[in-house]
Amino acid sequence: MRVFSSIDELRHTLDALKRQGRTVGLVPTMGYLHAGHMELVSRARAENDIVVVSIFVNPLQFGPAEDLSRYPRDLERDAAMLRQAGVNFLFSPGVEDMYPRPMLAVVDVPDLGRALEGAVRPGHFAGVATVVCKLFNIVQPQTAYFGEKDYQQVVIIKRMVDDLALPVRVISVPTVRDSDGLALSSRNVYLSDAERRAAVIVPQTLDEAERLVAGGLTDPVELEAKLTAFLSREPLAKPEVVAVRDASTLQPVTSIAEPVVVALFVRLGSTRLLDNRVVSDNRVVGDNRVIGNNRVIGGRSLPGKGVTR
């Protein structure tokens, strides 16, 4: 595995391989890798000749009071994991490589990016879309891979690609979960022992959403209220987003008939946990996802199986 921090050197190397007809898959990450990331890598390896993984903690997507300075980092550990997994190229630029001067150009999908998580984290998704668009321009992959735990992010990236006619196929992969159902996330390391035990309320709330919808509940407002009450059973959990939205457009719905995504953004201590599930009228989509173009993809995750950021 070769490691690059220079944009020009990576481009030059990839251009030579593309002229030979080699296909390139990209897995964008912020590092501190876990089994979810490695599932993305596995999918990319199976579908491409060359796999590029980027590790870059992107300052544009962090607010002034957020955890940029303490976001977990261990490049040596991450590189060893990627090398063992057969990754061809690791792109690990510094901030000065990606942003040698202050960015004046911004990519934004405001109608999708200012709701749900975006309402709690203003500007976050503009930062995400900007860095992903820049990575796509640097690597110019045929395919790029993202975890479905970050459901809103995937919807936004797919829309950005469609609107800007970027020649990249965006592949989303189901969420990897721990044995108790908690979605894997790099931020889980922030949780204290008590908070980690309490965090199981998040996937349990999604289970409750499945149960309620399968039992015939079709009013999204009532479902949101019941799920908020369910979360309140855990005193350490402070819900910031409990929302039911159209699974393709993220728009509010008046009735649960077509697939909807149940989106949760829950704070435990100083840590925010993100999770979601797609459900539909009297039938459970489970961990399948309807992301863009009304397409159901993926499959239900079993404990410890599936993918994320």
PDB file of C-alpha atoms in Angstrom:
ATOM      1  CA  MET A   1       0.000   0.000   0.000  1.00  0.00           C
ATOM      2  CA  ARG A   2       1.308   3.416  -0.974  1.00  0.00           C
ATOM      3  CA  VAL A   3       0.555   6.444   1.166  1.00  0.00           C
ATOM      4  CA  PHE A   4       0.053   9.901  -0.338  1.00  0.00           C
ATOM      5  CA  SER A   5      -0.466  13.338   1.132  1.00  0.00           C
ATOM      6  CA  SER A   6       0.139  15.259  -2.110  1.00  0.00           C
ATOM      7  CA  ILE A   7      -2.852  15.756  -4.407  1.00  0.00           C
ATOM      8  CA  ASP A   8      -0.634  16.031  -7.500  1.00  0.00           C
ATOM      9  CA  GLU A   9       1.307  12.848  -6.734  1.00  0.00           C
ATOM     10  CA  LEU A  10      -1.858  10.831  -6.149  1.00  0.00           C
ATOM     11  CA  ARG A  11      -3.457  12.161  -9.332  1.00  0.00           C
ATOM     12  CA  HIS A  12      -0.356  11.388 -11.396  1.00  0.00           C
ATOM     13  CA  THR A  13      -0.234   7.820 -10.090  1.00  0.00           C
ATOM     14  CA  LEU A  14      -3.943   7.200 -10.620  1.00  0.00           C
ATOM     15  CA  ASP A  15      -3.937   8.741 -14.111  1.00  0.00           C
ATOM     16  CA  ALA A  16      -1.318   6.230 -15.238  1.00  0.00           C
ATOM     17  CA  LEU A  17      -3.403   3.326 -13.919  1.00  0.00           C
ATOM     18  CA  LYS A  18      -6.614   4.619 -15.478  1.00  0.00           C
ATOM     19  CA  ARG A  19      -4.896   4.817 -18.869  1.00  0.00           C
ATOM     20  CA  GLN A  20      -4.331   1.075 -18.480  1.00  0.00           C
ATOM     21  CA  GLY A  21      -8.090   0.610 -18.056  1.00  0.00           C
ATOM     22  CA  ARG A  22      -7.996   0.033 -14.291  1.00  0.00           C
ATOM     23  CA  THR A  23     -11.145   0.922 -12.339  1.00  0.00           C
ATOM     24  CA  VAL A  24     -10.906   2.937  -9.109  1.00  0.00           C
ATOM     25  CA  GLY A  25     -13.106   2.815  -6.028  1.00  0.00           C
ATOM     26  CA  LEU A  26     -12.905   5.432  -3.265  1.00  0.00           C
ATOM     27  CA  VAL A  27     -13.755   5.026   0.429  1.00  0.00           C
ATOM     28  CA  PRO A  28     -13.757   8.481   2.073  1.00  0.00           C
ATOM     29  CA  THR A  29     -13.259   8.381   5.867  1.00  0.00           C
ATOM     30  CA  MET A  30     -12.181  10.543   8.773  1.00  0.00           C
ATOM     31  CA  GLY A  31     -10.077   7.708  10.164  1.00  0.00           C
ATOM     32  CA  TYR A  32     -10.062   5.899  13.498  1.00  0.00           C
ATOM     33  CA  LEU A  33     -11.302   2.940  11.515  1.00  0.00           C
ATOM     34  CA  HIS A  34     -13.586   0.169  12.731  1.00  0.00           C
ATOM     35  CA  ALA A  35     -15.356  -2.858  11.261  1.00  0.00           C
ATOM     36  CA  GLY A  36     -17.869  -0.651   9.453  1.00  0.00           C
ATOM     37  CA  HIS A  37     -15.145   1.093   7.489  1.00  0.00           C
ATOM     38  CA  MET A  38     -13.557  -2.240   6.679  1.00  0.00           C
ATOM     39  CA  GLU A  39     -16.834  -3.502   5.242  1.00  0.00           C
ATOM     40  CA  LEU A  40     -16.806  -0.519   2.894  1.00  0.00           C
ATOM     41  CA  VAL A  41     -13.241  -1.427   1.929  1.00  0.00           C
ATOM     42  CA  SER A  42     -14.253  -5.035   1.318  1.00  0.00           C
ATOM     43  CA  ARG A  43     -17.071  -3.956  -0.970  1.00  0.00           C
ATOM     44  CA  ALA A  44     -14.763  -1.596  -2.847  1.00  0.00           C
ATOM     45  CA  ARG A  45     -12.129  -4.306  -3.306  1.00  0.00           C
ATOM     46  CA  ALA A  46     -14.711  -6.715  -4.698  1.00  0.00           C
ATOM     47  CA  GLU A  47     -15.912  -4.226  -7.308  1.00  0.00           C
ATOM     48  CA  ASN A  48     -12.770  -2.354  -8.429  1.00  0.00           C
ATOM     49  CA  ASP A  49      -9.228  -2.943  -9.620  1.00  0.00           C
ATOM     50  CA  ILE A  50      -7.806  -0.199  -7.407  1.00  0.00           C
ATOM     51  CA  VAL A  51      -9.040   0.908  -3.973  1.00  0.00           C
ATOM     52  CA  VAL A  52      -8.223   4.342  -2.567  1.00  0.00           C
ATOM     53  CA  VAL A  53      -9.092   5.120   1.055  1.00  0.00           C
ATOM     54  CA  SER A  54      -8.903   8.720   2.192  1.00  0.00           C
ATOM     55  CA  ILE A  55      -8.378   9.701   5.819  1.00  0.00           C
ATOM     56  CA  PHE A  56      -8.993  13.362   6.460  1.00  0.00           C
ATOM     57  CA  VAL A  57     -10.612  14.987   9.495  1.00  0.00           C
ATOM     58  CA  ASN A  58     -12.365  17.754   7.634  1.00  0.00           C
ATOM     59  CA  PRO A  59     -12.524  21.032   9.595  1.00  0.00           C
ATOM     60  CA  LEU A  60     -15.235  22.443   7.312  1.00  0.00           C
ATOM     61  CA  GLN A  61     -17.853  20.092   8.754  1.00  0.00           C
ATOM     62  CA  PHE A  62     -17.196  20.893  12.416  1.00  0.00           C
ATOM     63  CA  GLY A  63     -18.895  23.785  14.186  1.00  0.00           C
ATOM     64  CA  PRO A  64     -16.932  26.091  16.524  1.00  0.00           C
ATOM     65  CA  ALA A  65     -18.086  24.250  19.667  1.00  0.00           C
ATOM     66  CA  GLU A  66     -17.740  20.732  18.223  1.00  0.00           C
ATOM     67  CA  ASP A  67     -15.100  18.044  18.682  1.00  0.00           C
ATOM     68  CA  LEU A  68     -12.595  18.771  15.888  1.00  0.00           C
ATOM     69  CA  SER A  69      -9.588  18.971  18.209  1.00  0.00           C
ATOM     70  CA  ARG A  70     -10.417  15.788  20.086  1.00  0.00           C
ATOM     71  CA  TYR A  71     -11.800  13.709  17.212  1.00  0.00           C
ATOM     72  CA  PRO A  72     -10.003  10.325  17.586  1.00  0.00           C
ATOM     73  CA  ARG A  73      -6.964   9.898  15.359  1.00  0.00           C
ATOM     74  CA  ASP A  74      -4.493   7.021  14.950  1.00  0.00           C
ATOM     75  CA  LEU A  75      -3.031   7.058  11.459  1.00  0.00           C
ATOM     76  CA  GLU A  76      -0.475   4.324  12.140  1.00  0.00           C
ATOM     77  CA  ARG A  77      -3.162   1.930  13.378  1.00  0.00           C
ATOM     78  CA  ASP A  78      -5.474   2.822  10.494  1.00  0.00           C
ATOM     79  CA  ALA A  79      -2.731   2.311   7.906  1.00  0.00           C
ATOM     80  CA  ALA A  80      -1.947  -1.144   9.316  1.00  0.00           C
ATOM     81  CA  MET A  81      -5.629  -2.137   9.060  1.00  0.00           C
ATOM     82  CA  LEU A  82      -5.871  -0.893   5.481  1.00  0.00           C
ATOM     83  CA  ARG A  83      -2.633  -2.563   4.463  1.00  0.00           C
ATOM     84  CA  GLN A  84      -3.865  -5.881   5.834  1.00  0.00           C
ATOM     85  CA  ALA A  85      -7.158  -5.427   3.974  1.00  0.00           C
ATOM     86  CA  GLY A  86      -5.367  -5.073   0.644  1.00  0.00           C
ATOM     87  CA  VAL A  87      -5.968  -1.368   0.016  1.00  0.00           C
ATOM     88  CA  ASN A  88      -3.802  -0.029  -2.809  1.00  0.00           C
ATOM     89  CA  PHE A  89      -3.537   3.661  -1.881  1.00  0.00           C
ATOM     90  CA  LEU A  90      -4.077   5.625   1.309  1.00  0.00           C
ATOM     91  CA  PHE A  91      -4.631   9.329   0.750  1.00  0.00           C
ATOM     92  CA  SER A  92      -3.944  11.103   4.030  1.00  0.00           C
ATOM     93  CA  PRO A  93      -3.570  14.828   3.355  1.00  0.00           C
ATOM     94  CA  GLY A  94      -3.081  17.509   5.952  1.00  0.00           C
ATOM     95  CA  VAL A  95      -5.339  20.535   6.198  1.00  0.00           C
ATOM     96  CA  GLU A  96      -2.668  22.516   4.367  1.00  0.00           C
ATOM     97  CA  ASP A  97      -2.793  20.021   1.480  1.00  0.00           C
ATOM     98  CA  MET A  98      -6.579  20.117   1.113  1.00  0.00           C
ATOM     99  CA  TYR A  99      -7.058  23.789   1.954  1.00  0.00           C
ATOM    100  CA  PRO A 100      -3.806  25.666   1.181  1.00  0.00           C
ATOM    101  CA  ARG A 101      -5.783  28.894   1.434  1.00  0.00           C
ATOM    102  CA  PRO A 102      -9.213  29.658   2.897  1.00  0.00           C
ATOM    103  CA  MET A 103     -11.981  28.085   0.854  1.00  0.00           C
ATOM    104  CA  LEU A 104     -14.214  30.575  -0.947  1.00  0.00           C
ATOM    105  CA  ALA A 105     -16.057  27.937  -3.008  1.00  0.00           C
ATOM    106  CA  VAL A 106     -18.673  25.892  -1.163  1.00  0.00           C
ATOM    107  CA  VAL A 107     -20.865  23.012  -2.320  1.00  0.00           C
ATOM    108  CA  ASP A 108     -24.217  22.957  -0.564  1.00  0.00           C
ATOM    109  CA  VAL A 109     -27.538  21.131  -0.887  1.00  0.00           C
ATOM    110  CA  PRO A 110     -29.460  23.407   1.466  1.00  0.00           C
ATOM    111  CA  ASP A 111     -32.951  21.930   1.177  1.00  0.00           C
ATOM    112  CA  LEU A 112     -31.595  18.562   2.344  1.00  0.00           C
ATOM    113  CA  GLY A 113     -28.750  19.747   4.538  1.00  0.00           C
ATOM    114  CA  ARG A 114     -30.481  22.176   6.893  1.00  0.00           C
ATOM    115  CA  ALA A 115     -33.020  19.744   8.341  1.00  0.00           C
ATOM    116  CA  LEU A 116     -32.627  16.872  10.822  1.00  0.00           C
ATOM    117  CA  GLU A 117     -28.947  16.658  11.836  1.00  0.00           C
ATOM    118  CA  GLY A 118     -28.299  19.829   9.843  1.00  0.00           C
ATOM    119  CA  ALA A 119     -30.712  21.789  12.028  1.00  0.00           C
ATOM    120  CA  VAL A 120     -28.637  20.870  15.081  1.00  0.00           C
ATOM    121  CA  ARG A 121     -25.294  21.327  13.303  1.00  0.00           C
ATOM    122  CA  PRO A 122     -25.599  24.400  11.028  1.00  0.00           C
ATOM    123  CA  GLY A 123     -23.193  24.295   8.084  1.00  0.00           C
ATOM    124  CA  HIS A 124     -22.215  20.673   8.708  1.00  0.00           C
ATOM    125  CA  PHE A 125     -23.512  19.243   5.452  1.00  0.00           C
ATOM    126  CA  ALA A 126     -22.096  22.084   3.357  1.00  0.00           C
ATOM    127  CA  GLY A 127     -18.717  21.075   4.796  1.00  0.00           C
ATOM    128  CA  VAL A 128     -19.405  17.428   3.997  1.00  0.00           C
ATOM    129  CA  ALA A 129     -20.553  18.096   0.439  1.00  0.00           C
ATOM    130  CA  THR A 130     -17.606  20.406  -0.221  1.00  0.00           C
ATOM    131  CA  VAL A 131     -14.935  17.950   0.927  1.00  0.00           C
ATOM    132  CA  VAL A 132     -16.588  14.964  -0.789  1.00  0.00           C
ATOM    133  CA  CYS A 133     -16.860  16.904  -4.053  1.00  0.00           C
ATOM    134  CA  LYS A 134     -13.175  17.848  -3.739  1.00  0.00           C
ATOM    135  CA  LEU A 135     -12.182  14.223  -3.054  1.00  0.00           C
ATOM    136  CA  PHE A 136     -14.190  13.106  -6.090  1.00  0.00           C
ATOM    137  CA  ASN A 137     -12.333  15.672  -8.207  1.00  0.00           C
ATOM    138  CA  ILE A 138      -8.945  14.588  -6.833  1.00  0.00           C
ATOM    139  CA  VAL A 139      -9.393  10.814  -7.134  1.00  0.00           C
ATOM    140  CA  GLN A 140     -11.945  10.738  -9.974  1.00  0.00           C
ATOM    141  CA  PRO A 141     -13.198   7.291  -8.969  1.00  0.00           C
ATOM    142  CA  GLN A 142     -15.797   5.304 -10.861  1.00  0.00           C
ATOM    143  CA  THR A 143     -17.452   4.350  -7.556  1.00  0.00           C
ATOM    144  CA  ALA A 144     -17.456   5.671  -3.994  1.00  0.00           C
ATOM    145  CA  TYR A 145     -18.657   3.908  -0.843  1.00  0.00           C
ATOM    146  CA  PHE A 146     -20.495   5.316   2.183  1.00  0.00           C
ATOM    147  CA  GLY A 147     -22.090   3.797   5.277  1.00  0.00           C
ATOM    148  CA  GLU A 148     -25.845   4.005   5.703  1.00  0.00           C
ATOM    149  CA  LYS A 149     -25.640   4.976   9.373  1.00  0.00           C
ATOM    150  CA  ASP A 150     -25.109   8.465   7.956  1.00  0.00           C
ATOM    151  CA  TYR A 151     -28.364   8.240   6.007  1.00  0.00           C
ATOM    152  CA  GLN A 152     -28.874  11.971   5.488  1.00  0.00           C
ATOM    153  CA  GLN A 153     -25.284  12.315   4.303  1.00  0.00           C
ATOM    154  CA  VAL A 154     -25.790   9.611   1.678  1.00  0.00           C
ATOM    155  CA  VAL A 155     -28.990  11.232   0.395  1.00  0.00           C
ATOM    156  CA  ILE A 156     -27.183  14.587   0.118  1.00  0.00           C
ATOM    157  CA  ILE A 157     -24.148  13.142  -1.666  1.00  0.00           C
ATOM    158  CA  LYS A 158     -26.328  11.259  -4.130  1.00  0.00           C
ATOM    159  CA  ARG A 159     -28.266  14.428  -4.882  1.00  0.00           C
ATOM    160  CA  MET A 160     -25.047  16.433  -5.277  1.00  0.00           C
ATOM    161  CA  VAL A 161     -23.706  13.855  -7.741  1.00  0.00           C
ATOM    162  CA  ASP A 162     -26.947  13.915  -9.741  1.00  0.00           C
ATOM    163  CA  ASP A 163     -27.282  17.700  -9.781  1.00  0.00           C
ATOM    164  CA  LEU A 164     -23.646  18.326 -10.762  1.00  0.00           C
ATOM    165  CA  ALA A 165     -23.495  15.382 -13.224  1.00  0.00           C
ATOM    166  CA  LEU A 166     -20.428  13.977 -11.491  1.00  0.00           C
ATOM    167  CA  PRO A 167     -19.307  10.695 -13.123  1.00  0.00           C
ATOM    168  CA  VAL A 168     -19.289   8.766  -9.833  1.00  0.00           C
ATOM    169  CA  ARG A 169     -21.570   5.928  -8.759  1.00  0.00           C
ATOM    170  CA  VAL A 170     -22.349   6.307  -5.053  1.00  0.00           C
ATOM    171  CA  ILE A 171     -22.747   2.967  -3.259  1.00  0.00           C
ATOM    172  CA  SER A 172     -24.305   2.836   0.215  1.00  0.00           C
ATOM    173  CA  VAL A 173     -23.685  -0.154   2.462  1.00  0.00           C
ATOM    174  CA  PRO A 174     -25.786  -1.287   5.467  1.00  0.00           C
ATOM    175  CA  THR A 175     -24.869  -0.332   9.004  1.00  0.00           C
ATOM    176  CA  VAL A 176     -22.537  -2.524  11.047  1.00  0.00           C
ATOM    177  CA  ARG A 177     -23.789  -3.003  14.613  1.00  0.00           C
ATOM    178  CA  ASP A 178     -22.267  -4.236  17.830  1.00  0.00           C
ATOM    179  CA  SER A 179     -23.699  -7.331  19.497  1.00  0.00           C
ATOM    180  CA  ASP A 180     -26.236  -5.229  21.447  1.00  0.00           C
ATOM    181  CA  GLY A 181     -27.385  -3.400  18.310  1.00  0.00           C
ATOM    182  CA  LEU A 182     -25.490  -0.125  18.735  1.00  0.00           C
ATOM    183  CA  ALA A 183     -24.273   1.198  15.398  1.00  0.00           C
ATOM    184  CA  LEU A 184     -20.489   1.276  15.169  1.00  0.00           C
ATOM    185  CA  SER A 185     -19.047   4.785  15.112  1.00  0.00           C
ATOM    186  CA  SER A 186     -15.631   6.302  15.682  1.00  0.00           C
ATOM    187  CA  ARG A 187     -17.240   8.534  18.313  1.00  0.00           C
ATOM    188  CA  ASN A 188     -18.327   5.569  20.443  1.00  0.00           C
ATOM    189  CA  VAL A 189     -14.898   5.728  22.100  1.00  0.00           C
ATOM    190  CA  TYR A 190     -16.039   8.949  23.809  1.00  0.00           C
ATOM    191  CA  LEU A 191     -18.713   7.110  25.800  1.00  0.00           C
ATOM    192  CA  SER A 192     -18.092   6.325  29.443  1.00  0.00           C
ATOM    193  CA  ASP A 193     -18.959   2.819  30.625  1.00  0.00           C
ATOM    194  CA  ALA A 194     -22.310   4.031  31.936  1.00  0.00           C
ATOM    195  CA  GLU A 195     -23.041   5.950  28.741  1.00  0.00           C
ATOM    196  CA  ARG A 196     -22.101   2.947  26.613  1.00  0.00           C
ATOM    197  CA  ARG A 197     -24.580   0.796  28.546  1.00  0.00           C
ATOM    198  CA  ALA A 198     -27.230   3.488  28.175  1.00  0.00           C
ATOM    199  CA  ALA A 199     -26.566   3.902  24.434  1.00  0.00           C
ATOM    200  CA  VAL A 200     -28.451   0.704  23.669  1.00  0.00           C
ATOM    201  CA  ILE A 201     -31.615   2.804  24.015  1.00  0.00           C
ATOM    202  CA  VAL A 202     -30.909   4.176  20.521  1.00  0.00           C
ATOM    203  CA  PRO A 203     -31.247   0.903  18.551  1.00  0.00           C
ATOM    204  CA  GLN A 204     -34.011  -0.159  20.952  1.00  0.00           C
ATOM    205  CA  THR A 205     -35.946   2.951  19.934  1.00  0.00           C
ATOM    206  CA  LEU A 206     -35.625   1.913  16.298  1.00  0.00           C
ATOM    207  CA  ASP A 207     -36.912  -1.534  17.252  1.00  0.00           C
ATOM    208  CA  GLU A 208     -39.855   0.210  18.906  1.00  0.00           C
ATOM    209  CA  ALA A 209     -40.492   2.189  15.704  1.00  0.00           C
ATOM    210  CA  GLU A 210     -40.613  -1.082  13.776  1.00  0.00           C
ATOM    211  CA  ARG A 211     -43.038  -2.564  16.296  1.00  0.00           C
ATOM    212  CA  LEU A 212     -45.358   0.427  16.257  1.00  0.00           C
ATOM    213  CA  VAL A 213     -45.496   0.733  12.478  1.00  0.00           C
ATOM    214  CA  ALA A 214     -45.901  -3.003  12.006  1.00  0.00           C
ATOM    215  CA  GLY A 215     -48.772  -2.766  14.484  1.00  0.00           C
ATOM    216  CA  GLY A 216     -50.595  -0.272  12.300  1.00  0.00           C
ATOM    217  CA  LEU A 217     -49.481   3.174  13.495  1.00  0.00           C
ATOM    218  CA  THR A 218     -49.557   5.481  10.455  1.00  0.00           C
ATOM    219  CA  ASP A 219     -49.456   8.979  12.013  1.00  0.00           C
ATOM    220  CA  PRO A 220     -45.851  10.265  11.839  1.00  0.00           C
ATOM    221  CA  VAL A 221     -46.427  12.919  14.515  1.00  0.00           C
ATOM    222  CA  GLU A 222     -47.760  10.322  16.921  1.00  0.00           C
ATOM    223  CA  LEU A 223     -44.846   8.019  16.110  1.00  0.00           C
ATOM    224  CA  GLU A 224     -42.329  10.789  16.825  1.00  0.00           C
ATOM    225  CA  ALA A 225     -44.018  11.506  20.165  1.00  0.00           C
ATOM    226  CA  LYS A 226     -44.056   7.847  21.180  1.00  0.00           C
ATOM    227  CA  LEU A 227     -40.392   7.395  20.242  1.00  0.00           C
ATOM    228  CA  THR A 228     -39.383  10.527  22.159  1.00  0.00           C
ATOM    229  CA  ALA A 229     -41.196   9.151  25.199  1.00  0.00           C
ATOM    230  CA  PHE A 230     -39.495   5.787  24.723  1.00  0.00           C
ATOM    231  CA  LEU A 231     -36.073   7.465  24.654  1.00  0.00           C
ATOM    232  CA  SER A 232     -36.922   9.356  27.852  1.00  0.00           C
ATOM    233  CA  ARG A 233     -36.896   6.038  29.731  1.00  0.00           C
ATOM    234  CA  GLU A 234     -33.107   6.335  29.688  1.00  0.00           C
ATOM    235  CA  PRO A 235     -32.133   9.345  31.843  1.00  0.00           C
ATOM    236  CA  LEU A 236     -28.679   9.669  30.255  1.00  0.00           C
ATOM    237  CA  ALA A 237     -30.137   9.976  26.730  1.00  0.00           C
ATOM    238  CA  LYS A 238     -31.029  13.473  25.528  1.00  0.00           C
ATOM    239  CA  PRO A 239     -32.785  13.311  22.122  1.00  0.00           C
ATOM    240  CA  GLU A 240     -31.939  16.185  19.783  1.00  0.00           C
ATOM    241  CA  VAL A 241     -33.643  14.794  16.667  1.00  0.00           C
ATOM    242  CA  VAL A 242     -36.490  12.282  16.560  1.00  0.00           C
ATOM    243  CA  ALA A 243     -37.964  12.524  13.088  1.00  0.00           C
ATOM    244  CA  VAL A 244     -40.006  10.551  10.577  1.00  0.00           C
ATOM    245  CA  ARG A 245     -39.329  11.555   6.988  1.00  0.00           C
ATOM    246  CA  ASP A 246     -39.873  10.311   3.454  1.00  0.00           C
ATOM    247  CA  ALA A 247     -37.089   7.809   2.890  1.00  0.00           C
ATOM    248  CA  SER A 248     -36.118   9.169  -0.535  1.00  0.00           C
ATOM    249  CA  THR A 249     -36.525  12.928  -0.150  1.00  0.00           C
ATOM    250  CA  LEU A 250     -36.230  13.463   3.641  1.00  0.00           C
ATOM    251  CA  GLN A 251     -39.369  15.602   3.441  1.00  0.00           C
ATOM    252  CA  PRO A 252     -42.065  15.468   6.150  1.00  0.00           C
ATOM    253  CA  VAL A 253     -44.929  13.054   5.511  1.00  0.00           C
ATOM    254  CA  THR A 254     -48.574  13.156   6.573  1.00  0.00           C
ATOM    255  CA  SER A 255     -49.000   9.392   6.745  1.00  0.00           C
ATOM    256  CA  ILE A 256     -46.752   6.348   6.909  1.00  0.00           C
ATOM    257  CA  ALA A 257     -47.595   4.522   3.690  1.00  0.00           C
ATOM    258  CA  GLU A 258     -44.519   4.707   1.493  1.00  0.00           C
ATOM    259  CA  PRO A 259     -41.188   3.871   3.173  1.00  0.00           C
ATOM    260  CA  VAL A 260     -40.110   6.394   5.802  1.00  0.00           C
ATOM    261  CA  VAL A 261     -36.816   6.815   7.574  1.00  0.00           C
ATOM    262  CA  VAL A 262     -36.884   7.103  11.349  1.00  0.00           C
ATOM    263  CA  ALA A 263     -33.914   9.352  12.125  1.00  0.00           C
ATOM    264  CA  LEU A 264     -32.429   9.691  15.610  1.00  0.00           C
ATOM    265  CA  PHE A 265     -29.759  12.085  16.862  1.00  0.00           C
ATOM    266  CA  VAL A 266     -29.225  11.469  20.572  1.00  0.00           C
ATOM    267  CA  ARG A 267     -26.755  12.986  23.020  1.00  0.00           C
ATOM    268  CA  LEU A 268     -25.222  10.944  25.819  1.00  0.00           C
ATOM    269  CA  GLY A 269     -22.942  13.144  27.875  1.00  0.00           C
ATOM    270  CA  SER A 270     -20.831  15.060  25.378  1.00  0.00           C
ATOM    271  CA  THR A 271     -21.318  12.473  22.620  1.00  0.00           C
ATOM    272  CA  ARG A 272     -23.932  12.591  19.878  1.00  0.00           C
ATOM    273  CA  LEU A 273     -25.050   9.269  18.434  1.00  0.00           C
ATOM    274  CA  LEU A 274     -26.709   9.019  15.036  1.00  0.00           C
ATOM    275  CA  ASP A 275     -28.869   6.126  13.865  1.00  0.00           C
ATOM    276  CA  ASN A 276     -31.804   5.399  11.600  1.00  0.00           C
ATOM    277  CA  ARG A 277     -34.082   2.742  10.205  1.00  0.00           C
ATOM    278  CA  VAL A 278     -36.411   2.585   7.218  1.00  0.00           C
ATOM    279  CA  VAL A 279     -39.914   1.235   7.869  1.00  0.00           C
ATOM    280  CA  SER A 280     -43.114   1.121   5.848  1.00  0.00           C
ATOM    281  CA  ASP A 281     -46.861   0.662   6.261  1.00  0.00           C
ATOM    282  CA  ASN A 282     -47.435  -2.700   7.995  1.00  0.00           C
ATOM    283  CA  ARG A 283     -44.228  -4.108   6.589  1.00  0.00           C
ATOM    284  CA  VAL A 284     -40.746  -3.594   7.918  1.00  0.00           C
ATOM    285  CA  VAL A 285     -37.984  -2.650   5.546  1.00  0.00           C
ATOM    286  CA  GLY A 286     -35.586  -3.222   8.453  1.00  0.00           C
ATOM    287  CA  ASP A 287     -32.003  -2.166   7.783  1.00  0.00           C
ATOM    288  CA  ASN A 288     -32.720  -1.875   4.070  1.00  0.00           C
ATOM    289  CA  ARG A 289     -32.460   1.643   2.790  1.00  0.00           C
ATOM    290  CA  VAL A 290     -34.358   3.704   0.248  1.00  0.00           C
ATOM    291  CA  ILE A 291     -31.779   6.270  -0.760  1.00  0.00           C
ATOM    292  CA  GLY A 292     -32.413   8.276  -3.916  1.00  0.00           C
ATOM    293  CA  ASN A 293     -34.486   7.272  -6.906  1.00  0.00           C
ATOM    294  CA  ASN A 294     -36.926   5.413  -4.603  1.00  0.00           C
ATOM    295  CA  ARG A 295     -34.642   2.403  -4.672  1.00  0.00           C
ATOM    296  CA  VAL A 296     -34.560  -0.142  -1.856  1.00  0.00           C
ATOM    297  CA  ILE A 297     -31.026  -1.371  -1.316  1.00  0.00           C
ATOM    298  CA  GLY A 298     -29.055  -3.393   1.178  1.00  0.00           C
ATOM    299  CA  GLY A 299     -30.294  -6.033   3.556  1.00  0.00           C
ATOM    300  CA  ARG A 300     -31.234  -6.278   7.176  1.00  0.00           C
ATOM    301  CA  SER A 301     -28.211  -6.373   9.455  1.00  0.00           C
ATOM    302  CA  LEU A 302     -27.833  -9.040  12.081  1.00  0.00           C
ATOM    303  CA  PRO A 303     -26.034  -8.123  15.304  1.00  0.00           C
ATOM    304  CA  GLY A 304     -22.405  -7.512  14.507  1.00  0.00           C
ATOM    305  CA  LYS A 305     -22.995  -7.561  10.752  1.00  0.00           C
ATOM    306  CA  GLY A 306     -23.537  -4.893   8.112  1.00  0.00           C
ATOM    307  CA  VAL A 307     -21.661  -1.218   7.659  1.00  0.00           C
ATOM    308  CA  THR A 308     -21.103   2.472   8.741  1.00  0.00           C
ATOM    309  CA  ARG A 309     -18.798   5.472   8.806  1.00  0.00           C
TER     310      ARG A 309
END
